[in-house]
mmCIF file of C-alpha atoms in Angstrom:
data_model
loop_
_atom_site.group_PDB
_atom_site.id
_atom_site.type_symbol
_atom_site.label_atom_id
_atom_site.label_comp_id
_atom_site.label_asym_id
_atom_site.label_seq_id
_atom_site.Cartn_x
_atom_site.Cartn_y
_atom_site.Cartn_z
ATOM 1 C CA MET A 998 0.000 0.000 0.000
ATOM 2 C CA LYS A 999 1.332 3.422 -0.897
ATOM 3 C CA THR A 1000 1.486 6.060 1.760
ATOM 4 C CA GLY A 1001 0.682 9.648 1.007
ATOM 5 C CA LEU A 1002 -0.815 12.829 2.320
ATOM 6 C CA LEU A 1003 -4.615 12.680 2.315
ATOM 7 C CA LEU A 1004 -6.249 16.061 2.556
ATOM 8 C CA CYS A 1005 -9.676 16.788 4.002
ATOM 9 C CA ALA A 1006 -12.125 17.936 1.342
ATOM 10 C CA SER A 1007 -14.076 21.149 1.474
ATOM 11 C CA PHE A 1008 -16.611 21.996 -1.244
ATOM 12 C CA PHE A 1009 -16.432 24.950 -3.584
ATOM 13 C CA ALA A 1010 -19.111 25.004 -6.263
ATOM 14 C CA LEU A 1011 -16.942 26.925 -8.698
ATOM 15 C CA ASN A 1012 -13.178 27.180 -8.903
ATOM 16 C CA ALA A 1013 -12.077 30.320 -10.744
ATOM 17 C CA HIS A 1014 -8.662 31.267 -9.386
ATOM 18 C CA SER A 1015 -6.628 28.751 -11.392
ATOM 19 C CA GLN A 1016 -6.410 28.314 -15.140
ATOM 20 C CA LEU A 1017 -8.555 25.184 -14.854
ATOM 21 C CA VAL A 1018 -12.148 26.113 -14.010
ATOM 22 C CA THR A 1019 -14.683 23.533 -12.835
ATOM 23 C CA GLU A 1020 -18.278 23.565 -11.677
ATOM 24 C CA ASN A 1021 -19.788 20.766 -9.646
ATOM 25 C CA VAL A 1022 -22.637 19.903 -12.031
ATOM 26 C CA ALA A 1023 -24.310 16.483 -12.072
ATOM 27 C CA PRO A 1024 -23.111 14.592 -15.172
ATOM 28 C CA GLU A 1025 -26.694 13.521 -15.804
ATOM 29 C CA ASN A 1026 -27.535 17.160 -16.480
ATOM 30 C CA ILE A 1027 -24.559 17.716 -18.773
ATOM 31 C CA VAL A 1028 -25.537 14.735 -20.916
ATOM 32 C CA GLN A 1029 -29.271 15.504 -20.835
ATOM 33 C CA TRP A 1030 -28.743 19.128 -21.906
ATOM 34 C CA GLY A 1031 -27.127 17.874 -25.122
ATOM 35 C CA GLU A 1032 -23.815 19.599 -24.436
ATOM 36 C CA PHE A 1033 -21.780 16.400 -24.275
ATOM 37 C CA LEU A 1034 -22.467 14.367 -27.418
ATOM 38 C CA GLY A 1035 -24.153 17.134 -29.385
ATOM 39 C CA SER A 1036 -27.514 17.451 -31.065
ATOM 40 C CA ASN A 1037 -27.175 14.400 -33.305
ATOM 41 C CA TYR A 1038 -27.869 11.983 -30.432
ATOM 42 C CA GLN A 1039 -31.052 11.455 -28.438
ATOM 43 C CA VAL A 1040 -30.113 10.331 -24.907
ATOM 44 C CA SER A 1041 -32.129 8.615 -22.175
ATOM 45 C CA ASN A 1042 -31.802 6.512 -19.005
ATOM 46 C CA ILE A 1043 -28.803 8.486 -17.701
ATOM 47 C CA GLN A 1044 -27.192 7.147 -14.515
ATOM 48 C CA PHE A 1045 -24.121 8.147 -12.529
ATOM 49 C CA THR A 1046 -22.434 6.140 -9.771
ATOM 50 C CA GLY A 1047 -19.670 7.726 -7.724
ATOM 51 C CA SER A 1048 -18.834 10.481 -5.301
ATOM 52 C CA TYR A 1049 -20.614 13.794 -5.770
ATOM 53 C CA GLU A 1050 -17.192 15.453 -5.825
ATOM 54 C CA SER A 1051 -15.858 13.212 -8.587
ATOM 55 C CA SER A 1052 -17.747 14.769 -11.510
ATOM 56 C CA CYS A 1053 -17.685 18.351 -12.816
ATOM 57 C CA SER A 1054 -18.014 20.411 -15.923
ATOM 58 C CA TYR A 1055 -14.696 22.042 -16.814
ATOM 59 C CA ASP A 1056 -13.097 24.804 -18.828
ATOM 60 C CA ALA A 1057 -9.490 23.872 -19.633
ATOM 61 C CA SER A 1058 -8.974 26.290 -22.520
ATOM 62 C CA GLN A 1059 -6.246 28.131 -20.574
ATOM 63 C CA THR A 1060 -4.383 24.973 -19.537
ATOM 64 C CA ASN A 1061 -1.858 22.733 -21.235
ATOM 65 C CA ILE A 1062 -4.012 19.617 -21.809
ATOM 66 C CA GLY A 1063 -5.241 20.424 -25.319
ATOM 67 C CA LEU A 1064 -9.001 20.348 -24.649
ATOM 68 C CA ASN A 1065 -11.431 23.214 -24.163
ATOM 69 C CA ARG A 1066 -14.631 22.379 -22.270
ATOM 70 C CA GLY A 1067 -16.526 19.333 -21.209
ATOM 71 C CA LEU A 1068 -16.984 16.791 -18.442
ATOM 72 C CA ILE A 1069 -14.331 15.520 -16.022
ATOM 73 C CA LEU A 1070 -14.639 12.327 -13.982
ATOM 74 C CA THR A 1071 -12.054 11.610 -11.286
ATOM 75 C CA THR A 1072 -11.205 8.948 -8.723
ATOM 76 C CA GLY A 1073 -11.053 11.665 -6.056
ATOM 77 C CA SER A 1074 -12.331 15.213 -6.355
ATOM 78 C CA CYS A 1075 -12.708 17.692 -9.193
ATOM 79 C CA THR A 1076 -13.535 20.552 -6.826
ATOM 80 C CA ASP A 1077 -10.742 22.797 -5.561
ATOM 81 C CA THR A 1078 -9.759 20.773 -2.486
ATOM 82 C CA MET A 1079 -5.980 20.983 -3.016
ATOM 83 C CA SER A 1080 -6.159 17.303 -3.974
ATOM 84 C CA GLY A 1081 -7.684 17.418 -7.435
ATOM 85 C CA PRO A 1082 -6.467 18.358 -10.921
ATOM 86 C CA PHE A 1083 -5.964 22.099 -10.297
ATOM 87 C CA GLY A 1084 -2.515 23.493 -11.077
ATOM 88 C CA PRO A 1085 0.192 24.305 -10.611
ATOM 89 C CA ASN A 1086 1.698 20.852 -10.262
ATOM 90 C CA ASP A 1087 3.174 21.492 -6.831
ATOM 91 C CA GLN A 1088 2.458 18.114 -5.194
ATOM 92 C CA ALA A 1089 3.890 14.685 -5.929
ATOM 93 C CA ASN A 1090 1.053 12.796 -4.281
ATOM 94 C CA ALA A 1091 -2.201 14.715 -4.701
ATOM 95 C CA GLY A 1092 -5.216 12.566 -4.031
ATOM 96 C CA LEU A 1093 -8.434 12.022 -2.161
ATOM 97 C CA ASP A 1094 -9.804 8.607 -1.216
ATOM 98 C CA ASN A 1095 -13.514 9.288 -1.547
ATOM 99 C CA GLY A 1096 -14.520 5.891 -0.188
ATOM 100 C CA PHE A 1097 -16.450 4.556 -3.177
ATOM 101 C CA SER A 1098 -16.196 1.013 -4.482
ATOM 102 C CA GLY A 1099 -14.592 -0.113 -7.704
ATOM 103 C CA TYR A 1100 -16.083 -1.299 -10.977
ATOM 104 C CA THR A 1101 -16.053 -4.821 -12.387
ATOM 105 C CA LEU A 1102 -15.336 -3.859 -16.012
ATOM 106 C CA LEU A 1103 -12.241 -1.956 -14.906
ATOM 107 C CA ASP A 1104 -11.141 -4.855 -12.674
ATOM 108 C CA GLN A 1105 -11.167 -6.987 -15.810
ATOM 109 C CA ILE A 1106 -8.971 -4.515 -17.689
ATOM 110 C CA SER A 1107 -6.396 -4.075 -14.921
ATOM 111 C CA GLY A 1108 -6.490 -7.604 -13.537
ATOM 112 C CA ALA A 1109 -6.718 -6.200 -10.013
ATOM 113 C CA THR A 1110 -9.194 -4.676 -7.569
ATOM 114 C CA SER A 1111 -10.362 -1.159 -8.332
ATOM 115 C CA TYR A 1112 -11.529 1.606 -5.982
ATOM 116 C CA ASN A 1113 -13.236 5.011 -6.133
ATOM 117 C CA ALA A 1114 -14.904 4.356 -9.462
ATOM 118 C CA ALA A 1115 -16.837 7.108 -11.242
ATOM 119 C CA VAL A 1116 -19.250 5.560 -13.738
ATOM 120 C CA LEU A 1117 -21.519 7.415 -16.161
ATOM 121 C CA GLU A 1118 -23.864 5.431 -18.400
ATOM 122 C CA PHE A 1119 -26.799 6.151 -20.671
ATOM 123 C CA ASP A 1120 -28.709 5.002 -23.749
ATOM 124 C CA PHE A 1121 -28.586 6.988 -26.966
ATOM 125 C CA THR A 1122 -30.045 6.889 -30.448
ATOM 126 C CA PRO A 1123 -27.855 8.394 -33.199
ATOM 127 C CA LEU A 1124 -29.079 10.525 -36.064
ATOM 128 C CA ILE A 1125 -25.713 10.062 -37.792
ATOM 129 C CA ASP A 1126 -23.722 6.917 -38.520
ATOM 130 C CA SER A 1127 -20.841 7.304 -36.063
ATOM 131 C CA ILE A 1128 -19.774 8.613 -32.668
ATOM 132 C CA GLU A 1129 -16.520 10.191 -31.528
ATOM 133 C CA ILE A 1130 -15.364 11.306 -28.075
ATOM 134 C CA GLU A 1131 -12.104 13.180 -27.520
ATOM 135 C CA TYR A 1132 -10.452 12.743 -24.123
ATOM 136 C CA VAL A 1133 -7.315 13.119 -22.024
ATOM 137 C CA PHE A 1134 -6.438 10.711 -19.209
ATOM 138 C CA GLY A 1135 -4.212 12.084 -16.433
ATOM 139 C CA SER A 1136 -2.902 10.774 -13.127
ATOM 140 C CA GLU A 1137 -0.792 11.386 -10.042
ATOM 141 C CA GLU A 1138 0.408 7.789 -10.336
ATOM 142 C CA TYR A 1139 2.827 9.129 -12.954
ATOM 143 C CA PRO A 1140 5.792 8.881 -13.029
ATOM 144 C CA GLU A 1141 6.666 6.986 -9.835
ATOM 145 C CA PHE A 1142 4.141 4.175 -10.200
ATOM 146 C CA ALA A 1143 4.413 3.634 -13.946
ATOM 147 C CA PRO A 1144 6.864 1.442 -15.890
ATOM 148 C CA PRO A 1145 9.757 0.809 -15.693
ATOM 149 C CA ASN A 1146 8.957 0.581 -11.958
ATOM 150 C CA ASN A 1147 6.591 -2.378 -12.513
ATOM 151 C CA SER A 1148 3.919 -0.885 -10.319
ATOM 152 C CA THR A 1149 0.595 -2.560 -9.575
ATOM 153 C CA PHE A 1150 -1.179 0.791 -9.169
ATOM 154 C CA ASN A 1151 -2.490 0.688 -12.718
ATOM 155 C CA ASP A 1152 -5.371 3.203 -12.618
ATOM 156 C CA VAL A 1153 -7.542 2.611 -15.677
ATOM 157 C CA PHE A 1154 -10.312 4.091 -17.771
ATOM 158 C CA GLY A 1155 -12.724 2.810 -20.400
ATOM 159 C CA ILE A 1156 -15.595 3.791 -22.688
ATOM 160 C CA PHE A 1157 -17.766 0.733 -23.223
ATOM 161 C CA LEU A 1158 -20.286 0.565 -26.080
ATOM 162 C CA SER A 1159 -22.958 -2.025 -26.803
ATOM 163 C CA GLY A 1160 -25.774 -2.212 -29.337
ATOM 164 C CA PRO A 1161 -26.589 -3.178 -32.929
ATOM 165 C CA GLY A 1162 -23.518 -3.929 -35.011
ATOM 166 C CA ILE A 1163 -21.236 -3.931 -31.920
ATOM 167 C CA SER A 1164 -19.713 -7.213 -30.804
ATOM 168 C CA GLY A 1165 -20.663 -7.639 -27.147
ATOM 169 C CA LEU A 1166 -19.580 -4.843 -24.828
ATOM 170 C CA GLN A 1167 -16.722 -3.138 -26.643
ATOM 171 C CA ASN A 1168 -14.201 -0.763 -25.065
ATOM 172 C CA ILE A 1169 -13.748 1.944 -27.709
ATOM 173 C CA ALA A 1170 -11.202 3.927 -25.647
ATOM 174 C CA VAL A 1171 -8.196 2.155 -27.090
ATOM 175 C CA LEU A 1172 -4.987 3.105 -28.855
ATOM 176 C CA PRO A 1173 -4.489 2.423 -32.585
ATOM 177 C CA ASN A 1174 -2.646 -0.782 -31.565
ATOM 178 C CA GLY A 1175 -5.696 -1.952 -29.603
ATOM 179 C CA GLN A 1176 -4.259 -1.420 -26.119
ATOM 180 C CA THR A 1177 -6.494 0.013 -23.403
ATOM 181 C CA VAL A 1178 -5.814 3.313 -21.613
ATOM 182 C CA GLY A 1179 -4.158 3.303 -18.182
ATOM 183 C CA ILE A 1180 -0.956 3.856 -16.222
ATOM 184 C CA ASN A 1181 0.804 0.734 -17.483
ATOM 185 C CA SER A 1182 -0.216 1.107 -21.127
ATOM 186 C CA ILE A 1183 0.666 4.802 -21.652
ATOM 187 C CA ASN A 1184 3.697 6.234 -19.854
ATOM 188 C CA GLN A 1185 7.283 7.405 -20.337
ATOM 189 C CA VAL A 1186 8.335 3.912 -21.482
ATOM 190 C CA THR A 1187 5.274 2.265 -23.036
ATOM 191 C CA ASN A 1188 3.476 3.993 -25.914
ATOM 192 C CA SER A 1189 5.433 7.114 -24.972
ATOM 193 C CA ALA A 1190 4.276 8.959 -28.098
ATOM 194 C CA TYR A 1191 0.911 9.386 -26.343
ATOM 195 C CA TYR A 1192 2.406 10.427 -22.973
ATOM 196 C CA VAL A 1193 2.908 14.013 -21.807
ATOM 197 C CA ASN A 1194 5.324 14.597 -18.929
ATOM 198 C CA ASN A 1195 3.985 17.259 -16.559
ATOM 199 C CA GLY A 1196 6.708 17.344 -13.908
ATOM 200 C CA ASP A 1197 6.820 15.512 -10.595
ATOM 201 C CA GLY A 1198 5.442 18.122 -8.201
ATOM 202 C CA PHE A 1199 8.818 19.795 -7.685
ATOM 203 C CA THR A 1200 9.930 20.676 -11.225
ATOM 204 C CA PHE A 1201 9.937 24.171 -12.744
ATOM 205 C CA PRO A 1202 7.943 25.493 -14.582
ATOM 206 C CA TYR A 1203 5.184 22.959 -13.844
ATOM 207 C CA ASN A 1204 5.142 23.750 -10.116
ATOM 208 C CA GLN A 1205 4.985 27.520 -10.646
ATOM 209 C CA SER A 1206 2.351 28.243 -13.302
ATOM 210 C CA ASP A 1207 -1.281 27.205 -12.929
ATOM 211 C CA GLN A 1208 -1.598 26.679 -16.681
ATOM 212 C CA TYR A 1209 -0.162 23.245 -15.815
ATOM 213 C CA ILE A 1210 -2.621 20.846 -14.192
ATOM 214 C CA GLN A 1211 -1.745 18.988 -10.981
ATOM 215 C CA TYR A 1212 -1.452 15.510 -12.485
ATOM 216 C CA ASP A 1213 2.194 14.505 -12.983
ATOM 217 C CA GLY A 1214 1.455 13.018 -16.393
ATOM 218 C CA TYR A 1215 -1.346 12.700 -18.880
ATOM 219 C CA THR A 1216 -2.068 11.450 -22.372
ATOM 220 C CA SER A 1217 -2.178 13.439 -25.550
ATOM 221 C CA VAL A 1218 -5.690 14.070 -26.881
ATOM 222 C CA LEU A 1219 -7.090 10.652 -27.790
ATOM 223 C CA LYS A 1220 -10.262 9.654 -29.619
ATOM 224 C CA ALA A 1221 -12.808 6.944 -28.893
ATOM 225 C CA LYS A 1222 -14.956 6.303 -31.946
ATOM 226 C CA ALA A 1223 -17.251 3.738 -33.502
ATOM 227 C CA ASP A 1224 -19.540 3.252 -36.472
ATOM 228 C CA LEU A 1225 -23.263 3.167 -35.676
ATOM 229 C CA ILE A 1226 -26.575 2.386 -37.319
ATOM 230 C CA ILE A 1227 -28.812 5.438 -37.599
ATOM 231 C CA GLY A 1228 -31.985 5.176 -35.561
ATOM 232 C CA GLU A 1229 -30.890 2.201 -33.420
ATOM 233 C CA THR A 1230 -30.424 2.380 -29.637
ATOM 234 C CA TYR A 1231 -26.992 1.964 -28.022
ATOM 235 C CA HIS A 1232 -25.700 1.890 -24.451
ATOM 236 C CA LEU A 1233 -22.558 3.785 -23.429
ATOM 237 C CA ILE A 1234 -20.585 3.408 -20.185
ATOM 238 C CA ILE A 1235 -17.745 5.777 -19.248
ATOM 239 C CA ALA A 1236 -15.752 4.625 -16.207
ATOM 240 C CA ILE A 1237 -12.529 5.454 -14.367
ATOM 241 C CA ALA A 1238 -11.098 3.984 -11.150
ATOM 242 C CA ASP A 1239 -8.062 3.702 -8.894
ATOM 243 C CA VAL A 1240 -6.404 0.284 -8.869
ATOM 244 C CA ASN A 1241 -5.021 -1.575 -5.822
ATOM 245 C CA ASP A 1242 -5.550 1.401 -3.509
ATOM 246 C CA GLY A 1243 -7.719 4.495 -3.260
ATOM 247 C CA ILE A 1244 -5.152 7.281 -3.147
ATOM 248 C CA TYR A 1245 -3.260 9.281 -5.777
ATOM 249 C CA ASP A 1246 -6.010 10.560 -8.060
ATOM 250 C CA SER A 1247 -6.573 9.925 -11.730
ATOM 251 C CA GLY A 1248 -8.988 11.843 -13.934
ATOM 252 C CA ILE A 1249 -10.496 11.737 -17.383
ATOM 253 C CA PHE A 1250 -11.248 14.957 -19.282
ATOM 254 C CA LEU A 1251 -13.989 14.383 -21.885
ATOM 255 C CA GLU A 1252 -14.475 17.076 -24.515
ATOM 256 C CA SER A 1253 -17.974 18.478 -24.908
ATOM 257 C CA CYS A 1254 -19.539 18.594 -28.359
ATOM 258 C CA GLU A 1255 -21.358 21.831 -27.605
ATOM 259 C CA SER A 1256 -19.149 23.550 -30.171
ATOM 260 C CA CYS A 1257 -17.081 20.661 -31.540
ATOM 261 C CA VAL A 1258 -16.380 19.723 -35.156
ATOM 262 C CA PHE A 1259 -16.817 16.014 -34.481
ATOM 263 C CA ASN A 1260 -20.226 14.384 -34.009
ATOM 264 C CA VAL A 1261 -21.621 16.900 -36.512
ATOM 265 C CA GLY A 1262 -22.620 14.800 -39.449
ATOM 266 C CA LEU A 1263 -25.196 13.973 -42.031
ATOM 267 C CA ARG A 1264 -28.664 13.383 -40.591
ATOM 268 C CA GLU A 1265 -30.850 10.696 -42.120
ATOM 269 C CA ASN A 1266 -33.387 12.500 -44.269
ATOM 270 C CA GLU A 1267 -35.895 11.854 -46.998
ATOM 271 C CA GLY A 1268 -34.272 12.389 -50.389
ATOM 272 C CA LEU A 1269 -30.736 11.659 -49.160
ATOM 273 C CA SER A 1270 -28.497 12.295 -52.147
ATOM 274 C CA SER A 1271 -25.290 10.826 -53.509
ATOM 275 C CA VAL A 1272 -23.173 13.519 -55.105
ATOM 276 C CA TYR A 1273 -20.235 12.776 -57.394
ATOM 277 C CA PRO A 1274 -17.353 12.805 -57.813
ATOM 278 C CA ASN A 1275 -16.556 12.492 -54.117
ATOM 279 C CA PRO A 1276 -13.816 13.498 -53.315
ATOM 280 C CA ALA A 1277 -13.912 16.396 -55.767
ATOM 281 C CA ASN A 1278 -11.728 19.374 -56.650
ATOM 282 C CA ASP A 1279 -13.592 21.599 -59.116
ATOM 283 C CA LYS A 1280 -17.177 20.504 -59.867
ATOM 284 C CA VAL A 1281 -19.776 18.378 -58.097
ATOM 285 C CA TYR A 1282 -22.789 16.853 -59.848
ATOM 286 C CA LEU A 1283 -25.802 17.069 -57.540
ATOM 287 C CA PHE A 1284 -28.693 15.855 -59.689
ATOM 288 C CA ASP A 1285 -29.592 15.065 -63.277
ATOM 289 C CA SER A 1286 -32.167 17.704 -64.101
ATOM 290 C CA ALA A 1287 -32.487 20.966 -65.972
ATOM 291 C CA GLU A 1288 -34.334 22.518 -63.045
ATOM 292 C CA SER A 1289 -32.689 25.039 -60.773
ATOM 293 C CA ALA A 1290 -32.171 24.254 -57.082
ATOM 294 C CA PHE A 1291 -31.297 26.387 -54.066
ATOM 295 C CA VAL A 1292 -27.981 25.057 -52.687
ATOM 296 C CA GLN A 1293 -26.277 25.664 -49.319
ATOM 297 C CA VAL A 1294 -22.784 24.549 -48.314
ATOM 298 C CA PHE A 1295 -22.057 24.070 -44.591
ATOM 299 C CA GLY A 1296 -18.898 23.362 -42.627
ATOM 300 C CA LEU A 1297 -18.950 20.349 -40.288
ATOM 301 C CA ASP A 1298 -19.356 22.779 -37.381
ATOM 302 C CA GLY A 1299 -22.713 23.802 -38.862
ATOM 303 C CA SER A 1300 -21.550 27.169 -40.175
ATOM 304 C CA LEU A 1301 -22.940 28.339 -43.531
ATOM 305 C CA ILE A 1302 -20.083 28.715 -46.014
ATOM 306 C CA TYR A 1303 -22.120 30.036 -48.932
ATOM 307 C CA LYS A 1304 -25.432 29.657 -50.785
ATOM 308 C CA THR A 1305 -26.329 29.799 -54.446
ATOM 309 C CA SER A 1306 -28.644 28.442 -57.130
ATOM 310 C CA CYS A 1307 -27.549 25.978 -59.758
ATOM 311 C CA THR A 1308 -28.912 23.511 -62.306
ATOM 312 C CA GLY A 1309 -27.331 20.281 -61.105
ATOM 313 C CA VAL A 1310 -23.628 21.154 -61.187
ATOM 314 C CA LEU A 1311 -21.959 23.008 -58.318
ATOM 315 C CA ASN A 1312 -18.606 24.765 -58.671
ATOM 316 C CA VAL A 1313 -16.431 23.959 -55.595
ATOM 317 C CA GLU A 1314 -13.006 25.052 -56.812
ATOM 318 C CA ASN A 1315 -12.978 27.987 -54.375
ATOM 319 C CA LEU A 1316 -13.605 25.785 -51.343
ATOM 320 C CA GLU A 1317 -10.572 24.914 -49.243
ATOM 321 C CA SER A 1318 -9.625 21.251 -48.925
ATOM 322 C CA GLY A 1319 -11.725 19.564 -46.234
ATOM 323 C CA GLN A 1320 -15.165 18.114 -45.517
ATOM 324 C CA TYR A 1321 -18.462 19.897 -46.075
ATOM 325 C CA ILE A 1322 -22.178 19.202 -46.092
ATOM 326 C CA ILE A 1323 -24.083 20.186 -49.234
ATOM 327 C CA GLN A 1324 -27.822 20.729 -48.921
ATOM 328 C CA PHE A 1325 -30.187 21.515 -51.760
ATOM 329 C CA ASP A 1326 -33.932 21.847 -52.205
ATOM 330 C CA LEU A 1327 -35.267 20.173 -55.344
ATOM 331 C CA ASN A 1328 -39.031 19.984 -55.964
ATOM 332 C CA GLY A 1329 -39.750 20.452 -52.281
ATOM 333 C CA SER A 1330 -37.398 17.656 -51.163
ATOM 334 C CA ILE A 1331 -34.410 18.499 -48.954
ATOM 335 C CA ASN A 1332 -31.293 16.576 -49.977
ATOM 336 C CA ARG A 1333 -28.040 16.435 -47.985
ATOM 337 C CA SER A 1334 -24.686 14.834 -48.610
ATOM 338 C CA ARG A 1335 -21.210 14.955 -47.119
ATOM 339 C CA ILE A 1336 -18.525 15.947 -49.640
ATOM 340 C CA VAL A 1337 -14.730 15.863 -49.438
ATOM 341 C CA ILE A 1338 -12.793 18.563 -51.316
ATOM 342 C CA ILE A 1339 -9.177 17.880 -52.231
ATOM 343 C CA HIS A 1340 -7.005 20.328 -54.168
#
């Protein structure tokens, strides 16, 4: 068992003096309000299991983690108790044992007993054919209790998806090589390309500036994603836990899709069109007709790029390379299609 300084927790609803800002909002509300996945998913049956202090909304736009806003789940506290993720990184052993039990799915990943689990789960029905969640996993277990030290304190995290077209209960929070996310799988030795060193609690400049979070290490921005069937119902479980003891916190920052460019896709719609060529570089053929149609071109963030009228052929040579959604109204039918422009 590790020994460390455990600090008594006091509650502050909003932390605003450090670069990381959190608000103790129930994760059920964040998901229900549509801020998390975005408007292309209808959610229901939302449940959260864990300490009240272990879940918050966050604004990390002024920190060094590479995400902006979203939901954080921790194995300790996400309020400003001097034991959570708030910078600067001036402790080597920040943590709060909040007394909650572990989670079986995470026990199976780590091969050991977990503690202080924070588990968010809900059903959702997609209006587009995929889902993507960007996240950063961080921990105070780094670097002392990570390889090459052969530690058993392998705090872990997972995003588990089940539903039509998914084989069983699939963890989609994995690296390109298929490995799961945790202390032993991403660190200064193993899969180091995904590891960000954040000091050890004593190292300048990490221990001086609050743009650096408290966790001694964290991952680069990673993506959990899966293909879906439009209109079917899926179940999603997001879980994080300590392993082999309940101290030294770990946390998962999940990016909100309130203003993201992922999870903004093509909605199923009557008159769904297939434009060609796709990819394209100068012209796109929308329909085979001499009639004129009102055409709008949107970015994947939903912004209107331009609008025009045309008779079946759209000039796209002035669009920058990237992905767009083309929508046109022909004989009272709204048609949409995703198009890739390559110059």
